[in-house]
PDB file of C-alpha atoms in Angstrom:
ATOM      1  CA  MET A   1      12.515 -28.934  73.051  1.00 53.00           C
ATOM      2  CA  LYS A   2      15.553 -27.686  71.134  1.00 47.00           C
ATOM      3  CA  THR A   3      16.527 -31.286  70.362  1.00 48.00           C
ATOM      4  CA  ARG A   4      13.065 -31.968  68.973  1.00 53.00           C
ATOM      5  CA  PHE A   5      13.243 -28.855  66.786  1.00 51.00           C
ATOM      6  CA  LEU A   6      16.657 -29.784  65.385  1.00 44.00           C
ATOM      7  CA  PHE A   7      15.356 -33.274  64.643  1.00 46.00           C
ATOM      8  CA  LEU A   8      12.415 -31.714  62.815  1.00 49.00           C
ATOM      9  CA  MET A   9      14.725 -29.614  60.635  1.00 48.00           C
ATOM     10  CA  LEU A  10      16.813 -32.679  59.732  1.00 42.00           C
ATOM     11  CA  PHE A  11      13.634 -34.598  58.970  1.00 43.00           C
ATOM     12  CA  ILE A  12      12.468 -31.828  56.653  1.00 45.00           C
ATOM     13  CA  ALA A  13      15.751 -31.751  54.742  1.00 38.00           C
ATOM     14  CA  SER A  14      15.189 -35.329  53.616  1.00 35.00           C
ATOM     15  CA  TYR A  15      12.261 -34.196  51.441  1.00 38.00           C
ATOM     16  CA  CYS A  16      14.449 -32.183  49.088  1.00 37.00           C
ATOM     17  CA  PHE A  17      15.588 -33.882  45.881  1.00 35.00           C
ATOM     18  CA  SER A  18      17.202 -32.606  42.753  1.00 40.00           C
ATOM     19  CA  GLN A  19      15.539 -31.822  39.472  1.00 58.00           C
ATOM     20  CA  SER A  20      16.976 -31.409  35.979  1.00 82.00           C
ATOM     21  CA  VAL A  21      16.336 -28.591  33.522  1.00 90.00           C
ATOM     22  CA  ASN A  22      16.081 -31.313  30.883  1.00 91.00           C
ATOM     23  CA  ASP A  23      12.698 -32.318  32.372  1.00 89.00           C
ATOM     24  CA  TYR A  24      11.028 -29.124  31.147  1.00 91.00           C
ATOM     25  CA  LYS A  25       9.756 -28.237  27.670  1.00 88.00           C
ATOM     26  CA  ALA A  26      10.061 -24.450  27.717  1.00 93.00           C
ATOM     27  CA  VAL A  27      10.974 -21.355  29.714  1.00 95.00           C
ATOM     28  CA  ILE A  28       8.761 -18.371  30.546  1.00 94.00           C
ATOM     29  CA  ILE A  29      10.369 -14.924  30.705  1.00 95.00           C
ATOM     30  CA  PRO A  30       8.799 -12.120  32.786  1.00 93.00           C
ATOM     31  CA  VAL A  31       8.284  -8.779  31.060  1.00 93.00           C
ATOM     32  CA  LYS A  32      10.269  -6.969  33.789  1.00 94.00           C
ATOM     33  CA  TYR A  33      12.903  -7.907  36.344  1.00 94.00           C
ATOM     34  CA  ASP A  34      12.536  -6.555  39.881  1.00 93.00           C
ATOM     35  CA  PHE A  35      15.707  -4.456  39.802  1.00 93.00           C
ATOM     36  CA  LEU A  36      14.538  -2.587  36.669  1.00 92.00           C
ATOM     37  CA  LYS A  37      12.032   0.254  36.422  1.00 92.00           C
ATOM     38  CA  THR A  38      10.316  -0.530  33.122  1.00 92.00           C
ATOM     39  CA  GLU A  39       9.459  -3.537  30.959  1.00 92.00           C
ATOM     40  CA  ASN A  40      12.348  -4.846  28.881  1.00 91.00           C
ATOM     41  CA  GLN A  41      14.563  -2.013  30.117  1.00 91.00           C
ATOM     42  CA  TYR A  42      18.004  -2.085  28.458  1.00 90.00           C
ATOM     43  CA  ARG A  43      16.421  -4.869  26.321  1.00 91.00           C
ATOM     44  CA  LEU A  44      17.350  -7.436  28.973  1.00 94.00           C
ATOM     45  CA  GLN A  45      14.213  -9.506  28.301  1.00 93.00           C
ATOM     46  CA  THR A  46      15.123  -9.614  24.601  1.00 93.00           C
ATOM     47  CA  LEU A  47      18.671 -10.613  25.512  1.00 93.00           C
ATOM     48  CA  THR A  48      17.392 -13.286  27.900  1.00 95.00           C
ATOM     49  CA  LYS A  49      15.242 -14.882  25.209  1.00 94.00           C
ATOM     50  CA  PHE A  50      18.091 -14.755  22.710  1.00 94.00           C
ATOM     51  CA  ASN A  51      20.457 -16.514  25.126  1.00 93.00           C
ATOM     52  CA  LEU A  52      17.901 -19.120  26.220  1.00 95.00           C
ATOM     53  CA  GLU A  53      17.145 -20.075  22.629  1.00 94.00           C
ATOM     54  CA  LYS A  54      20.849 -20.134  21.839  1.00 93.00           C
ATOM     55  CA  ALA A  55      21.250 -22.563  24.765  1.00 93.00           C
ATOM     56  CA  GLY A  56      18.601 -24.832  23.222  1.00 94.00           C
ATOM     57  CA  PHE A  57      15.501 -23.848  25.195  1.00 94.00           C
ATOM     58  CA  THR A  58      12.107 -22.914  23.787  1.00 93.00           C
ATOM     59  CA  ALA A  59      11.315 -19.543  25.369  1.00 93.00           C
ATOM     60  CA  PHE A  60       8.204 -17.346  25.630  1.00 93.00           C
ATOM     61  CA  TYR A  61       7.498 -13.979  27.228  1.00 93.00           C
ATOM     62  CA  SER A  62       4.913 -14.138  30.023  1.00 90.00           C
ATOM     63  CA  ASN A  63       2.504 -11.950  28.010  1.00 90.00           C
ATOM     64  CA  GLU A  64       2.906 -14.070  24.893  1.00 87.00           C
ATOM     65  CA  SER A  65       0.446 -16.719  23.634  1.00 86.00           C
ATOM     66  CA  ILE A  66       1.572 -20.221  24.615  1.00 85.00           C
ATOM     67  CA  PRO A  67       0.960 -23.242  22.331  1.00 86.00           C
ATOM     68  CA  LYS A  68      -1.732 -25.669  23.547  1.00 83.00           C
ATOM     69  CA  GLU A  69       0.774 -28.474  23.987  1.00 80.00           C
ATOM     70  CA  LEU A  70       2.454 -26.322  26.653  1.00 81.00           C
ATOM     71  CA  SER A  71      -0.752 -25.496  28.518  1.00 76.00           C
ATOM     72  CA  ASP A  72       0.469 -27.339  31.652  1.00 83.00           C
ATOM     73  CA  ARG A  73       2.465 -24.668  33.474  1.00 84.00           C
ATOM     74  CA  CYS A  74       4.348 -27.351  35.422  1.00 86.00           C
ATOM     75  CA  ASN A  75       5.986 -28.512  32.201  1.00 88.00           C
ATOM     76  CA  MET A  76       7.767 -25.170  32.018  1.00 91.00           C
ATOM     77  CA  LEU A  77      10.524 -23.345  33.859  1.00 94.00           C
ATOM     78  CA  TYR A  78      10.356 -19.688  34.914  1.00 94.00           C
ATOM     79  CA  VAL A  79      13.472 -17.602  34.488  1.00 96.00           C
ATOM     80  CA  ASP A  80      14.462 -14.662  36.653  1.00 96.00           C
ATOM     81  CA  VAL A  81      17.496 -12.395  36.643  1.00 95.00           C
ATOM     82  CA  GLN A  82      18.525 -10.895  39.974  1.00 94.00           C
ATOM     83  CA  LYS A  83      21.006  -8.221  40.911  1.00 92.00           C
ATOM     84  CA  GLU A  84      23.491  -8.571  43.753  1.00 89.00           C
ATOM     85  CA  ASN A  85      24.381  -5.322  45.517  1.00 85.00           C
ATOM     86  CA  ALA A  86      28.047  -4.519  44.977  1.00 82.00           C
ATOM     87  CA  PHE A  87      30.259  -1.421  45.044  1.00 85.00           C
ATOM     88  CA  LEU A  88      31.441  -0.138  41.652  1.00 86.00           C
ATOM     89  CA  ILE A  89      30.487  -3.398  39.961  1.00 92.00           C
ATOM     90  CA  THR A  90      27.355  -4.869  38.378  1.00 92.00           C
ATOM     91  CA  LYS A  91      26.658  -8.463  39.460  1.00 93.00           C
ATOM     92  CA  LEU A  92      23.750 -10.466  37.991  1.00 94.00           C
ATOM     93  CA  PHE A  93      22.726 -14.095  38.308  1.00 94.00           C
ATOM     94  CA  ILE A  94      20.023 -16.238  36.708  1.00 94.00           C
ATOM     95  CA  THR A  95      17.558 -18.627  38.337  1.00 94.00           C
ATOM     96  CA  LEU A  96      15.295 -21.199  36.704  1.00 94.00           C
ATOM     97  CA  LYS A  97      12.337 -22.208  38.885  1.00 92.00           C
ATOM     98  CA  ASP A  98       9.560 -24.759  38.502  1.00 89.00           C
ATOM     99  CA  CYS A  99       5.831 -24.026  38.802  1.00 87.00           C
ATOM    100  CA  TYR A 100       6.021 -24.260  42.604  1.00 85.00           C
ATOM    101  CA  GLY A 101       8.798 -21.688  42.854  1.00 88.00           C
ATOM    102  CA  THR A 102      11.515 -24.263  43.536  1.00 87.00           C
ATOM    103  CA  ILE A 103      14.931 -23.259  42.212  1.00 89.00           C
ATOM    104  CA  VAL A 104      15.960 -25.942  39.716  1.00 89.00           C
ATOM    105  CA  PHE A 105      19.078 -24.093  38.579  1.00 91.00           C
ATOM    106  CA  GLN A 106      21.044 -21.024  39.633  1.00 91.00           C
ATOM    107  CA  SER A 107      23.856 -19.600  37.547  1.00 91.00           C
ATOM    108  CA  GLY A 108      27.160 -18.179  38.608  1.00 90.00           C
ATOM    109  CA  PHE A 109      27.576 -14.399  38.790  1.00 92.00           C
ATOM    110  CA  GLY A 110      27.999 -12.334  35.664  1.00 93.00           C
ATOM    111  CA  LYS A 111      30.048  -9.213  36.385  1.00 92.00           C
ATOM    112  CA  SER A 112      30.844  -5.892  34.741  1.00 92.00           C
ATOM    113  CA  ARG A 113      32.763  -2.797  35.829  1.00 91.00           C
ATOM    114  CA  GLU A 114      31.348  -0.625  33.051  1.00 90.00           C
ATOM    115  CA  LYS A 115      29.791   2.613  34.323  1.00 87.00           C
ATOM    116  CA  ASP A 116      27.092   2.793  31.662  1.00 88.00           C
ATOM    117  CA  PHE A 117      24.066   0.735  32.807  1.00 86.00           C
ATOM    118  CA  GLN A 118      23.157  -0.368  29.293  1.00 86.00           C
ATOM    119  CA  VAL A 119      26.632  -1.777  28.720  1.00 91.00           C
ATOM    120  CA  SER A 120      27.189  -3.210  32.205  1.00 92.00           C
ATOM    121  CA  TYR A 121      23.857  -5.052  32.425  1.00 93.00           C
ATOM    122  CA  ILE A 122      24.279  -6.609  28.993  1.00 93.00           C
ATOM    123  CA  GLU A 123      27.864  -7.612  29.719  1.00 93.00           C
ATOM    124  CA  ALA A 124      26.979  -9.105  33.133  1.00 93.00           C
ATOM    125  CA  LEU A 125      23.931 -10.977  31.818  1.00 94.00           C
ATOM    126  CA  ASN A 126      25.849 -12.497  28.917  1.00 93.00           C
ATOM    127  CA  GLU A 127      28.531 -13.692  31.328  1.00 93.00           C
ATOM    128  CA  ALA A 128      25.932 -15.208  33.680  1.00 93.00           C
ATOM    129  CA  PHE A 129      24.491 -17.146  30.749  1.00 94.00           C
ATOM    130  CA  GLN A 130      27.782 -19.010  30.359  1.00 93.00           C
ATOM    131  CA  SER A 131      26.589 -21.208  33.255  1.00 91.00           C
ATOM    132  CA  VAL A 132      23.354 -21.891  31.364  1.00 93.00           C
ATOM    133  CA  TYR A 133      25.230 -22.905  28.209  1.00 92.00           C
ATOM    134  CA  ALA A 134      27.278 -25.316  30.320  1.00 91.00           C
ATOM    135  CA  LEU A 135      24.077 -27.248  31.141  1.00 89.00           C
ATOM    136  CA  ASN A 136      23.968 -28.569  27.557  1.00 92.00           C
ATOM    137  CA  TYR A 137      20.168 -28.560  27.758  1.00 93.00           C
ATOM    138  CA  LYS A 138      18.210 -31.205  25.881  1.00 92.00           C
ATOM    139  CA  TYR A 139      14.545 -31.936  26.643  1.00 90.00           C
ATOM    140  CA  SER A 140      14.177 -35.431  28.148  1.00 84.00           C
ATOM    141  CA  GLY A 141      10.553 -35.903  27.082  1.00 78.00           C
ATOM    142  CA  LYS A 142       9.190 -36.065  30.620  1.00 68.00           C
ATOM    143  CA  THR A 143       5.835 -34.494  31.539  1.00 59.00           C
ATOM    144  CA  SER A 144       4.716 -32.809  34.759  1.00 54.00           C
ATOM    145  CA  THR A 145       3.245 -36.119  35.978  1.00 50.00           C
ATOM    146  CA  ASP A 146       6.689 -37.701  35.730  1.00 52.00           C
ATOM    147  CA  ILE A 147       8.438 -34.939  37.664  1.00 48.00           C
ATOM    148  CA  LYS A 148       8.370 -35.079  41.446  1.00 46.00           C
ATOM    149  CA  SER A 149       8.814 -31.403  42.190  1.00 42.00           C
ATOM    150  CA  VAL A 150       9.457 -30.044  45.648  1.00 41.00           C
ATOM    151  CA  PRO A 151       7.741 -26.661  46.121  1.00 42.00           C
ATOM    152  CA  VAL A 152       9.748 -23.805  47.620  1.00 40.00           C
ATOM    153  CA  LEU A 153       8.825 -21.402  50.395  1.00 38.00           C
ATOM    154  CA  GLN A 154      10.189 -19.697  53.466  1.00 35.00           C
ATOM    155  CA  SER A 155       9.317 -18.907  57.144  1.00 33.00           C
ATOM    156  CA  ILE A 156       5.966 -17.377  58.077  1.00 32.00           C
ATOM    157  CA  THR A 157       4.089 -15.015  60.386  1.00 32.00           C
ATOM    158  CA  VAL A 158       0.322 -15.552  60.516  1.00 33.00           C
ATOM    159  CA  ALA A 159      -2.523 -13.395  61.760  1.00 36.00           C
ATOM    160  CA  ALA A 160      -4.991 -16.237  62.213  1.00 37.00           C
ATOM    161  CA  VAL A 161      -4.602 -19.978  62.587  1.00 36.00           C
ATOM    162  CA  PRO A 162      -6.517 -21.948  59.914  1.00 40.00           C
ATOM    163  CA  SER A 163      -9.305 -24.204  61.162  1.00 37.00           C
ATOM    164  CA  VAL A 164      -8.378 -27.836  61.737  1.00 39.00           C
ATOM    165  CA  THR A 165     -10.923 -30.455  60.784  1.00 38.00           C
ATOM    166  CA  THR A 166      -9.046 -33.751  61.047  1.00 40.00           C
ATOM    167  CA  LYS A 167      -6.412 -35.124  63.456  1.00 42.00           C
ATOM    168  CA  LYS A 168      -4.576 -38.430  63.756  1.00 42.00           C
ATOM    169  CA  GLU A 169      -1.626 -39.822  65.716  1.00 41.00           C
ATOM    170  CA  VAL A 170       1.604 -40.381  63.733  1.00 40.00           C
ATOM    171  CA  SER A 171       4.822 -41.362  65.554  1.00 46.00           C
ATOM    172  CA  GLU A 172       3.674 -39.709  68.794  1.00 40.00           C
ATOM    173  CA  SER A 173       2.862 -36.541  66.860  1.00 43.00           C
ATOM    174  CA  LYS A 174      -0.448 -34.903  66.068  1.00 44.00           C
ATOM    175  CA  ILE A 175      -0.942 -34.127  62.384  1.00 42.00           C
ATOM    176  CA  SER A 176      -3.866 -31.891  61.588  1.00 43.00           C
ATOM    177  CA  GLU A 177      -4.877 -31.035  58.031  1.00 43.00           C
ATOM    178  CA  ASN A 178      -6.263 -27.625  57.234  1.00 43.00           C
ATOM    179  CA  LYS A 179      -9.288 -28.172  55.017  1.00 40.00           C
ATOM    180  CA  SER A 180      -9.970 -24.462  54.504  1.00 41.00           C
ATOM    181  CA  ASP A 181     -10.433 -23.368  50.913  1.00 49.00           C
ATOM    182  CA  ASP A 182      -8.744 -20.036  51.691  1.00 73.00           C
ATOM    183  CA  LEU A 183      -5.835 -19.551  49.322  1.00 83.00           C
ATOM    184  CA  LEU A 184      -2.778 -17.526  50.327  1.00 82.00           C
ATOM    185  CA  TYR A 185      -0.699 -15.594  47.810  1.00 80.00           C
ATOM    186  CA  ALA A 186       3.082 -15.363  48.131  1.00 77.00           C
ATOM    187  CA  GLN A 187       4.651 -11.928  47.742  1.00 76.00           C
ATOM    188  CA  PRO A 188       8.475 -11.834  47.533  1.00 76.00           C
ATOM    189  CA  THR A 189      10.289  -9.895  50.258  1.00 75.00           C
ATOM    190  CA  ALA A 190      13.929  -9.253  51.095  1.00 72.00           C
ATOM    191  CA  TYR A 191      13.869 -12.135  53.593  1.00 76.00           C
ATOM    192  CA  GLY A 192      11.694 -14.558  51.621  1.00 77.00           C
ATOM    193  CA  TYR A 193       7.926 -14.174  51.241  1.00 80.00           C
ATOM    194  CA  GLN A 194       4.884 -12.825  52.984  1.00 80.00           C
ATOM    195  CA  LEU A 195       1.681 -14.798  52.476  1.00 82.00           C
ATOM    196  CA  ILE A 196      -1.467 -12.731  52.098  1.00 80.00           C
ATOM    197  CA  ASP A 197      -5.150 -13.579  51.833  1.00 78.00           C
ATOM    198  CA  SER A 198      -7.764 -12.055  49.518  1.00 75.00           C
ATOM    199  CA  GLU A 199      -8.427  -8.951  51.695  1.00 72.00           C
ATOM    200  CA  PRO A 200      -5.352  -8.558  51.345  1.00 72.00           C
ATOM    201  CA  LYS A 201      -3.994  -9.198  54.854  1.00 78.00           C
ATOM    202  CA  VAL A 202      -0.594 -10.627  55.771  1.00 80.00           C
ATOM    203  CA  VAL A 203      -1.228 -14.066  57.216  1.00 82.00           C
ATOM    204  CA  MET A 204       2.294 -15.430  57.316  1.00 84.00           C
ATOM    205  CA  LYS A 205       5.895 -14.390  56.844  1.00 85.00           C
ATOM    206  CA  VAL A 206       8.412 -16.913  55.570  1.00 85.00           C
ATOM    207  CA  TYR A 207      12.200 -16.746  55.738  1.00 83.00           C
ATOM    208  CA  LYS A 208      14.786 -18.441  53.554  1.00 81.00           C
ATOM    209  CA  THR A 209      16.981 -21.296  54.773  1.00 78.00           C
ATOM    210  CA  SER A 210      19.702 -23.272  53.010  1.00 71.00           C
ATOM    211  CA  ASN A 211      17.066 -25.884  52.103  1.00 73.00           C
ATOM    212  CA  PRO A 212      14.718 -24.701  49.313  1.00 74.00           C
ATOM    213  CA  ALA A 213      12.004 -27.091  50.532  1.00 77.00           C
ATOM    214  CA  SER A 214      11.825 -25.788  54.104  1.00 80.00           C
ATOM    215  CA  PHE A 215      11.632 -22.382  55.769  1.00 79.00           C
ATOM    216  CA  MET A 216      11.728 -20.996  59.272  1.00 83.00           C
ATOM    217  CA  ALA A 217       8.215 -19.783  59.966  1.00 81.00           C
ATOM    218  CA  THR A 218       6.116 -17.851  62.449  1.00 79.00           C
ATOM    219  CA  LYS A 219       2.368 -17.770  62.586  1.00 82.00           C
ATOM    220  CA  GLY A 220       1.118 -15.211  65.036  1.00 78.00           C
ATOM    221  CA  SER A 221       3.008 -16.101  68.219  1.00 78.00           C
ATOM    222  CA  VAL A 222       3.712 -19.631  66.985  1.00 81.00           C
ATOM    223  CA  GLN A 223       7.177 -20.397  65.606  1.00 81.00           C
ATOM    224  CA  GLY A 224       7.870 -23.386  63.393  1.00 82.00           C
ATOM    225  CA  VAL A 225       8.767 -24.318  59.845  1.00 86.00           C
ATOM    226  CA  LEU A 226       7.073 -24.366  56.457  1.00 86.00           C
ATOM    227  CA  VAL A 227       7.907 -27.603  54.651  1.00 85.00           C
ATOM    228  CA  ALA A 228       7.088 -29.183  51.284  1.00 85.00           C
ATOM    229  CA  LYS A 229       5.712 -32.742  51.270  1.00 83.00           C
ATOM    230  CA  ASP A 230       4.251 -34.499  48.237  1.00 79.00           C
ATOM    231  CA  ASN A 231       3.846 -31.220  46.316  1.00 78.00           C
ATOM    232  CA  GLN A 232       2.001 -29.583  49.230  1.00 84.00           C
ATOM    233  CA  TRP A 233       3.005 -27.123  51.937  1.00 88.00           C
ATOM    234  CA  PHE A 234       2.673 -27.697  55.695  1.00 88.00           C
ATOM    235  CA  PHE A 235       3.264 -25.395  58.663  1.00 87.00           C
ATOM    236  CA  GLU A 236       4.773 -27.543  61.432  1.00 87.00           C
ATOM    237  CA  TYR A 237       5.400 -26.677  65.073  1.00 84.00           C
ATOM    238  CA  TYR A 238       5.353 -28.191  68.559  1.00 83.00           C
ATOM    239  CA  GLN A 239       2.426 -27.775  70.945  1.00 85.00           C
ATOM    240  CA  ASN A 240       2.500 -29.441  74.363  1.00 85.00           C
ATOM    241  CA  ASP A 241       5.474 -31.545  73.206  1.00 79.00           C
ATOM    242  CA  GLN A 242       3.501 -32.854  70.220  1.00 87.00           C
ATOM    243  CA  LEU A 243       4.247 -32.134  66.567  1.00 87.00           C
ATOM    244  CA  ILE A 244       1.404 -30.311  64.779  1.00 89.00           C
ATOM    245  CA  SER A 245       1.299 -30.187  60.982  1.00 90.00           C
ATOM    246  CA  GLU A 246      -1.135 -27.798  59.252  1.00 89.00           C
ATOM    247  CA  LYS A 247      -1.652 -27.822  55.505  1.00 90.00           C
ATOM    248  CA  VAL A 248      -1.211 -24.392  53.871  1.00 89.00           C
ATOM    249  CA  GLU A 249      -2.583 -23.565  50.415  1.00 87.00           C
ATOM    250  CA  VAL A 250      -0.177 -21.171  48.677  1.00 82.00           C
ATOM    251  CA  LYS A 251      -0.032 -19.718  45.166  1.00 77.00           C
ATOM    252  CA  PHE A 252       3.294 -18.344  43.874  1.00 66.00           C
TER     253      PHE A 252
END
């Protein structure tokens, strides 16, 4: 059983392929980062836009009107700035994700030992952006239909197993596709995400792994993995020595 599970994890890793920031037309900036208390606190959103545009990107705030030619959200990247806990030092890093939540780029740490938050955050963010400048961004002209994105997620705990309507044999494994129209919403957690339904009720919990396209997952008492295939998510696990694959609809 353990051998089968390890084989499954190696199989999943093969679905991950790299993407380039040059494949995206613009970047969307949130109005507030999670480690801050208010919108644009310390003017970090303003500073983010300034640095992105200086690096060659077209950038918009998430509450800003977007031009019609950029109406396809998968033609854009989504920037986030995160804070690493550290003693007597401010450490920030930048991520650029695609429309599925896949990390396309992650910067190095920007650091500051200044005691004043205003000064330390600005200093650390500017240093983190040095990694972004090093990308030498230039839009390649590709569209979302040209980009084979791998969605990102992490392990799960589910309250109810989705209904299965179709089954077929593939390489001595059973693959069942969940045809339910129920959509789950991903909420970030310290360990990854929790997936909730419209009630809202936690249906799954997902946990980060070293592979952004696969996550250790639990669904009720069932343990498995959440894996991205062909721009879709599947919860996979073994049942009676057979591999079961259930499609999961998730919105990030």
